[in-house]
mmCIF file of C-alpha atoms and ligand atoms in Angstrom:
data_model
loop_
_atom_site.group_PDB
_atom_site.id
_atom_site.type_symbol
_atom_site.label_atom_id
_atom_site.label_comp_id
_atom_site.label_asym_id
_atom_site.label_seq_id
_atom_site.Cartn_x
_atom_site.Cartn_y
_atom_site.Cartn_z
ATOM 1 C CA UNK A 113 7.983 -16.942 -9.755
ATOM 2 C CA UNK A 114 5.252 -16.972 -7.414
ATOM 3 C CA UNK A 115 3.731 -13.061 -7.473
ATOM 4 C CA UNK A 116 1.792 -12.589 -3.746
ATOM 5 C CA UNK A 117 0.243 -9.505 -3.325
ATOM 6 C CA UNK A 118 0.200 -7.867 0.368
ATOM 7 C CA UNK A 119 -2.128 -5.398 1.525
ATOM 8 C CA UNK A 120 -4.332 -3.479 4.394
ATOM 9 C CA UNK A 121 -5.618 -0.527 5.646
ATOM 10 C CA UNK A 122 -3.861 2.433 6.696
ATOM 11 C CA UNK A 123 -1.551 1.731 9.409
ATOM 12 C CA UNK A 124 -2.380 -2.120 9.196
ATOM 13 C CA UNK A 125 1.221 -3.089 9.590
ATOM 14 C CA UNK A 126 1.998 -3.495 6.238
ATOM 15 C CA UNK A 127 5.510 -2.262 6.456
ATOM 16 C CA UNK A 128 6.282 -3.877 9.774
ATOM 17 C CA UNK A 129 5.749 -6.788 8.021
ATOM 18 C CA UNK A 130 7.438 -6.757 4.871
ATOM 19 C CA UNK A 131 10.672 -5.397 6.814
ATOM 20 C CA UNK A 132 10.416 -9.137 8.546
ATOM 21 C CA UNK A 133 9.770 -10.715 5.207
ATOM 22 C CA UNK A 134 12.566 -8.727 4.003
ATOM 23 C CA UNK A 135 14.603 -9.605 6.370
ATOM 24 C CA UNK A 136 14.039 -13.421 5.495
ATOM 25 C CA UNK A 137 15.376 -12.829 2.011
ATOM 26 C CA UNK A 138 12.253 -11.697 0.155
ATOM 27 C CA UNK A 139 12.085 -9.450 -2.433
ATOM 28 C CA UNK A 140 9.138 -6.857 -2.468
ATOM 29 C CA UNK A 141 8.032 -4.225 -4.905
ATOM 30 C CA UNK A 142 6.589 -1.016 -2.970
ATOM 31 C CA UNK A 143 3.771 0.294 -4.976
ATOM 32 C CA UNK A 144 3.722 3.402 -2.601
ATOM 33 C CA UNK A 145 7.542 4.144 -3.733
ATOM 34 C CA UNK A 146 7.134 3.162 -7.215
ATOM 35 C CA UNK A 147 3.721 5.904 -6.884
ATOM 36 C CA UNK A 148 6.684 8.414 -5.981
ATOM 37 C CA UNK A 149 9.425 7.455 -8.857
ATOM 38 C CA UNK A 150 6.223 7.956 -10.352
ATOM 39 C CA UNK A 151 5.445 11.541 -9.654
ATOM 40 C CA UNK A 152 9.646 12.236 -10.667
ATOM 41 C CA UNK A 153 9.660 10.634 -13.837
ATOM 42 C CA UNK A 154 6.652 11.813 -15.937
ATOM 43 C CA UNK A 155 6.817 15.513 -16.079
ATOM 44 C CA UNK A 156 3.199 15.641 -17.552
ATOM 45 C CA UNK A 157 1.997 14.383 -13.834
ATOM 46 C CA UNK A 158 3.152 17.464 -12.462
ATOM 47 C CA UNK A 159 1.326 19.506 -14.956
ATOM 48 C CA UNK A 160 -1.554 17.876 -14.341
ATOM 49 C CA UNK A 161 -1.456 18.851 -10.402
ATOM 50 C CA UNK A 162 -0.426 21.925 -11.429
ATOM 51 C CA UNK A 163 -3.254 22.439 -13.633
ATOM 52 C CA UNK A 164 -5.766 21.080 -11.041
ATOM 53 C CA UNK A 165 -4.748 22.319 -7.748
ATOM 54 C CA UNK A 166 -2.372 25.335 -8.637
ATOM 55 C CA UNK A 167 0.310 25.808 -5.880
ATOM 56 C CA UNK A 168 -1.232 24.798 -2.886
ATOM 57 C CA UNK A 169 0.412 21.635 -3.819
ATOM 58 C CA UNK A 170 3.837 22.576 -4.500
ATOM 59 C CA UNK A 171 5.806 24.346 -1.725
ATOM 60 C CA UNK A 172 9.037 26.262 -3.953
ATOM 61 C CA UNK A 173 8.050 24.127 -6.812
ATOM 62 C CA UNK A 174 8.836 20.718 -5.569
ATOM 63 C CA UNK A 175 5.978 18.553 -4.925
ATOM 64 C CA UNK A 176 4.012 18.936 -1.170
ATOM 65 C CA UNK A 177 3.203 15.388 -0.660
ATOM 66 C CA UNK A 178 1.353 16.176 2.463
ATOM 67 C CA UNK A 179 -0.749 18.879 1.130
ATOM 68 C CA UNK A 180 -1.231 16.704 -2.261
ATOM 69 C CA UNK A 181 -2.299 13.301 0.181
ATOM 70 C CA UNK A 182 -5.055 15.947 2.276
ATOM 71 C CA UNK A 183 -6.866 17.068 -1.060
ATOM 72 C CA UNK A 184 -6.824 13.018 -1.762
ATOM 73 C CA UNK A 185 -8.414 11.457 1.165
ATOM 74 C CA UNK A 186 -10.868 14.259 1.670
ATOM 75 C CA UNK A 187 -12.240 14.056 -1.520
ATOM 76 C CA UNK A 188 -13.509 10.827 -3.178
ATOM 77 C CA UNK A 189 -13.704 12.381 -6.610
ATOM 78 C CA UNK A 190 -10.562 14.050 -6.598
ATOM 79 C CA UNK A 191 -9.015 10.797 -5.568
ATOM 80 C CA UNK A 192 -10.618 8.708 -8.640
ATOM 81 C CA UNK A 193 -9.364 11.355 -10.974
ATOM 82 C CA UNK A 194 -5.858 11.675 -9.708
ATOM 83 C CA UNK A 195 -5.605 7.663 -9.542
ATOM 84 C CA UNK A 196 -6.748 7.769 -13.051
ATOM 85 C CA UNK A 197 -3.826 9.812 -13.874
ATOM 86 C CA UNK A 198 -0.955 7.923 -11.826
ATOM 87 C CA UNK A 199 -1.982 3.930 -12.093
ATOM 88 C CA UNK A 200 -1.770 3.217 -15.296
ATOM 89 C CA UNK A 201 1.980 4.340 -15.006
ATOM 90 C CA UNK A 202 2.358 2.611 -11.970
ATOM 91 C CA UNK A 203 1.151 -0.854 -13.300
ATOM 92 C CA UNK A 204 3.741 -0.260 -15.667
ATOM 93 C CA UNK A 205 6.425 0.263 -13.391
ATOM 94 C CA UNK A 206 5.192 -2.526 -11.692
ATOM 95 C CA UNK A 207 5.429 -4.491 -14.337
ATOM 96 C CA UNK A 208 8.955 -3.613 -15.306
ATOM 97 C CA UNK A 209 9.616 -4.524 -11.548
ATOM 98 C CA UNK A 210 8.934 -7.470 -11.766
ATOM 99 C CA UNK A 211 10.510 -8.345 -14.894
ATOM 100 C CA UNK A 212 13.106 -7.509 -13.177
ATOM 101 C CA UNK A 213 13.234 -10.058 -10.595
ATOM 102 C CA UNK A 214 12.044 -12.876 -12.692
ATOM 103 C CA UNK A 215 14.348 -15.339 -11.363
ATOM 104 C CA UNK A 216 13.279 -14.712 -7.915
ATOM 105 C CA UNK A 217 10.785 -18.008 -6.133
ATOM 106 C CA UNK A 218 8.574 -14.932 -4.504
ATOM 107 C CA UNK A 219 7.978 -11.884 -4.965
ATOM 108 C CA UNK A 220 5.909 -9.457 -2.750
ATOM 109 C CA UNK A 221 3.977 -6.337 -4.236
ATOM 110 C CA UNK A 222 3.427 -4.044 -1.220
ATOM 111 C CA UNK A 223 0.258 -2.460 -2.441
ATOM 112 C CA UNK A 224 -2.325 -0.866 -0.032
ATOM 113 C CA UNK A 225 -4.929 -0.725 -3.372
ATOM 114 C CA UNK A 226 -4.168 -4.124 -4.349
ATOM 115 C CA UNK A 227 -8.163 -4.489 -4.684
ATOM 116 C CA UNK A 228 -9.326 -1.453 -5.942
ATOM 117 C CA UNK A 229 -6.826 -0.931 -8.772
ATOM 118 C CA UNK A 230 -7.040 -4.702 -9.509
ATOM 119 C CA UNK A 231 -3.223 -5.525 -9.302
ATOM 120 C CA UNK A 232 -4.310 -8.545 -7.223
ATOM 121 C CA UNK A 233 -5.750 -10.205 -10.557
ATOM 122 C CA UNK A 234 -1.954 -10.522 -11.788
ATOM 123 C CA UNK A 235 -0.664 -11.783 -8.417
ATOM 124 C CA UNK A 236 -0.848 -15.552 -7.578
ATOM 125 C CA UNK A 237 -1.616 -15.441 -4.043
ATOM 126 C CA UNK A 238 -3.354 -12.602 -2.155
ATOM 127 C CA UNK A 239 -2.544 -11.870 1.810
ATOM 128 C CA UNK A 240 -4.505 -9.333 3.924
ATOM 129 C CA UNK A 241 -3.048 -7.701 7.136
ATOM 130 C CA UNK A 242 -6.080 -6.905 9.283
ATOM 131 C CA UNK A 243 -6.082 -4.599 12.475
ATOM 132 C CA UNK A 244 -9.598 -3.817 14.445
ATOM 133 C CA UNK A 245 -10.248 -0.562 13.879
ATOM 134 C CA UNK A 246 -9.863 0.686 17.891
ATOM 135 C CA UNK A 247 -5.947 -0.147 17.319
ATOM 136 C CA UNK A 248 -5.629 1.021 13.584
ATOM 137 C CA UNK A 249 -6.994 4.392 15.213
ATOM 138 C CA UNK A 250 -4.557 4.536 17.908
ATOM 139 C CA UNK A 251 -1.542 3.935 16.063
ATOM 140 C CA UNK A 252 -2.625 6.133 13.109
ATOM 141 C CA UNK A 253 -3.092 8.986 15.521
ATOM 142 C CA UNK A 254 0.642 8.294 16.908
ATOM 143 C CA UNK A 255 2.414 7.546 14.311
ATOM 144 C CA UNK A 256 0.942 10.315 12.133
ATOM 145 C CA UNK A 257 0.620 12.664 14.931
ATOM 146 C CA UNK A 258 -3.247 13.488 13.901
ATOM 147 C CA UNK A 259 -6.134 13.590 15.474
ATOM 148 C CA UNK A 260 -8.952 11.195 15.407
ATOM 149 C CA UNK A 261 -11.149 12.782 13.635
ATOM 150 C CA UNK A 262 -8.745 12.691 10.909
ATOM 151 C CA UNK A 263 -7.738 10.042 11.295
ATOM 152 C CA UNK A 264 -11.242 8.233 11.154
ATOM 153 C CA UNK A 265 -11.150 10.130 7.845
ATOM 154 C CA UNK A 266 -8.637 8.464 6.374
ATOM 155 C CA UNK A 267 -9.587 5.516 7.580
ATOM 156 C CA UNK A 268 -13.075 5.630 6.354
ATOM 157 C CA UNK A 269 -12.461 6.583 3.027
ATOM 158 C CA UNK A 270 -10.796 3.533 2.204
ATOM 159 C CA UNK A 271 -12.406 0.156 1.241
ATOM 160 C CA UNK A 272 -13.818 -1.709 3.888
ATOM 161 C CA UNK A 273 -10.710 -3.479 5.674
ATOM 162 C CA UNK A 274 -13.397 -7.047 5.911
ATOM 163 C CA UNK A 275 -14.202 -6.524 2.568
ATOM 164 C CA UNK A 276 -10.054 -6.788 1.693
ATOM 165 C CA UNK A 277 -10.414 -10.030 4.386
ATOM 166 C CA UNK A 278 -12.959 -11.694 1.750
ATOM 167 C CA UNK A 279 -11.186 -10.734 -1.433
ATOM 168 C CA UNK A 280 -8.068 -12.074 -0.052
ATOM 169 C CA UNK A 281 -6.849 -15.734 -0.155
ATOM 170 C CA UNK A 282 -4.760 -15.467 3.373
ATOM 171 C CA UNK A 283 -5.692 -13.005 6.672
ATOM 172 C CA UNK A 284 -2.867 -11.846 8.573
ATOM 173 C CA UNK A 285 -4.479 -10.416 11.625
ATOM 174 C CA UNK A 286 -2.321 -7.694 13.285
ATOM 175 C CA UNK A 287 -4.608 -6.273 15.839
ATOM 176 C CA UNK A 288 -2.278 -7.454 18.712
ATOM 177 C CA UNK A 289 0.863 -7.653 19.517
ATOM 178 C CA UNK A 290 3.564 -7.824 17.054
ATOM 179 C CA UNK A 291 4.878 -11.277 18.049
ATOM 180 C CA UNK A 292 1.462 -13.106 17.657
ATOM 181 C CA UNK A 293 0.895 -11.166 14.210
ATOM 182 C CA UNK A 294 4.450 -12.564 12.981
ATOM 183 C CA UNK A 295 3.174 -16.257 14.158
ATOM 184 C CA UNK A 296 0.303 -16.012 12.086
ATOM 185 C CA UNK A 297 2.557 -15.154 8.955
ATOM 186 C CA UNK A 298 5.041 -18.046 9.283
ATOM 187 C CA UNK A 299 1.861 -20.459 9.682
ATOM 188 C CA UNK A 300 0.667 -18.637 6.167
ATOM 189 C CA UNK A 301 4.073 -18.551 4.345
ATOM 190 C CA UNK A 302 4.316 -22.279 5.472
ATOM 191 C CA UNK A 303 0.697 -22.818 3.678
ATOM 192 C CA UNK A 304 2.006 -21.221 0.673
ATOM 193 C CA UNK A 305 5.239 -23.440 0.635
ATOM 194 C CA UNK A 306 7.742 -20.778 1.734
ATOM 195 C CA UNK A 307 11.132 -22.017 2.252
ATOM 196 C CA UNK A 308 13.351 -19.620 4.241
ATOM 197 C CA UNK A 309 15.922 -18.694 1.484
ATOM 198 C CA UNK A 310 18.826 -17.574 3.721
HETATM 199 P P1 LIG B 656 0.446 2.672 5.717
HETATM 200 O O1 LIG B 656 -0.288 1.922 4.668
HETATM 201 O O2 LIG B 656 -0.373 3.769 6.288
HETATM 202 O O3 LIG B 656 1.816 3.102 5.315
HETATM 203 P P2 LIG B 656 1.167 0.243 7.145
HETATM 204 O O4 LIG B 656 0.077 -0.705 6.871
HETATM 205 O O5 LIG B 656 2.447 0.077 6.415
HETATM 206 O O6 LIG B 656 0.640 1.716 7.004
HETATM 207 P P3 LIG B 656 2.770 0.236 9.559
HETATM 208 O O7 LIG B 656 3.418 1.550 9.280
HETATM 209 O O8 LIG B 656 3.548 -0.999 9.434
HETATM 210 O O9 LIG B 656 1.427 0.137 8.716
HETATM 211 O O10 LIG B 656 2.145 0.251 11.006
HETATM 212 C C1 LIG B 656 1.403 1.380 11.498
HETATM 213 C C2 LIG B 656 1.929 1.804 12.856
HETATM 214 O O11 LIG B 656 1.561 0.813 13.806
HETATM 215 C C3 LIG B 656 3.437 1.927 12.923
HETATM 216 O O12 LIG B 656 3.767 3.004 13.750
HETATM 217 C C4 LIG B 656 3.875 0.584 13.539
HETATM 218 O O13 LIG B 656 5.074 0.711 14.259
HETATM 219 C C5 LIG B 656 2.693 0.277 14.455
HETATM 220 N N1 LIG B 656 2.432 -1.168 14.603
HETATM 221 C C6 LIG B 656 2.406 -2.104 13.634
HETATM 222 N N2 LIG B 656 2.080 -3.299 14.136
HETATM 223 C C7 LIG B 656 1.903 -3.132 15.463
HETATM 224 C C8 LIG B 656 1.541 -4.010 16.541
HETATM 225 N N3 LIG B 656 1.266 -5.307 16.346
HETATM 226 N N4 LIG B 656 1.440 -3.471 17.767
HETATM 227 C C9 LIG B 656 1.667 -2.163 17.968
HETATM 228 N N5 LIG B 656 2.013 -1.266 17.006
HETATM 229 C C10 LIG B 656 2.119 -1.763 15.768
#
């Protein structure tokens, strides 16, 4: 099996482009959902957000996501410390994942901290999708309906999206329009020896 992980900033296009790869047969791991089974399966998770944050993240006792993700990206600290919590039980999901699909010829993990949690040094290849920051503003603000100085926010606490482009063994650069982005991934999955599997 050849692992490749995928990653980006916010609103890079990461999911626009797995649905393609998808669509050509591939299967992909979603670290973002597997963060969510995440928060359902271990109870103790739960009692640690309870413990931390009280109810301002729980809205009738189920989870607030969106309250959970604004305490997150505001706060460096409080970011570490929750991802200490949650990632060693998501690289075990992972793991289990991909176990899983061990007689698949590629796998994708879908992980926007592919760098910073160090899944990449399990994976086998390593693709970036980049976006100029002008249009990762623009459609963060639209398709998260915020404004930009939030959005700037959460786009600025994140790791540098050229120092992802160094790290990374393939650049898939998404800054224009969709059709010229999905170019630039069939020249890549033809570097990596992709065949089409449908
Ligand atoms: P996140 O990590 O925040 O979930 P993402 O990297 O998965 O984001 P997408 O959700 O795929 O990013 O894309 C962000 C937004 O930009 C979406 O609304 C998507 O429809 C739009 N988008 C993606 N690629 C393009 C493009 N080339 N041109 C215009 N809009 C695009």
């Amino acid at each position: 099996m050849i692992k490749i992980g995928l990653t980006g900033g916010i609103a890079s296009g990461k999911t626009t482009i797995v649905k393609y790869l998808m669509a050509l047969g591939v299967k992909v791991i979603d670290a973002d959902l597997i963060a969510r089974e995440v928060l359902e399966i271990y109870p103790e998770i739960h009692a640690y957000l309870k413990e931390t944050y009280g109810d301002v993240v729980f809205r009738e006792g189920i989870l607030d996501r969106k309250a959970l993700g604004k305490i997150i990206f505001l706060d460096k600290e409080e970011r570490e410390k929750y991802n200490a919590v949650i990632m060693p039980r998501i690289k075990k999901l992972v793991e289990k994942r991909f176990r899983e699909l061990k007689d698949e010829k590629y796998v994708i993990l879908d992980a926007p901290l592919l760098f910073e949690e160090k899944f990449d040094k399990n994976m086998d290849i390593t693709i970036t999708v980049y976006v100029e920051k002008d249009a990762q503003l623009k459609r963060l603000m639209k398709r998260d309906n915020l404004m930009e100085k939030e959005a700037l926010t959460r786009v600025e606490s994140q790791m540098d999206m050229r120092e992802k482009v160094r790290k990374s063994d393939y650049v898939v650069n998404n800054s224009g329009e969709l059709i010229d982005t999905l170019a630039e991934l069939t020249l890549v999955l033809k570097k990596i020896g992709f065949e089409n599997e449908k």
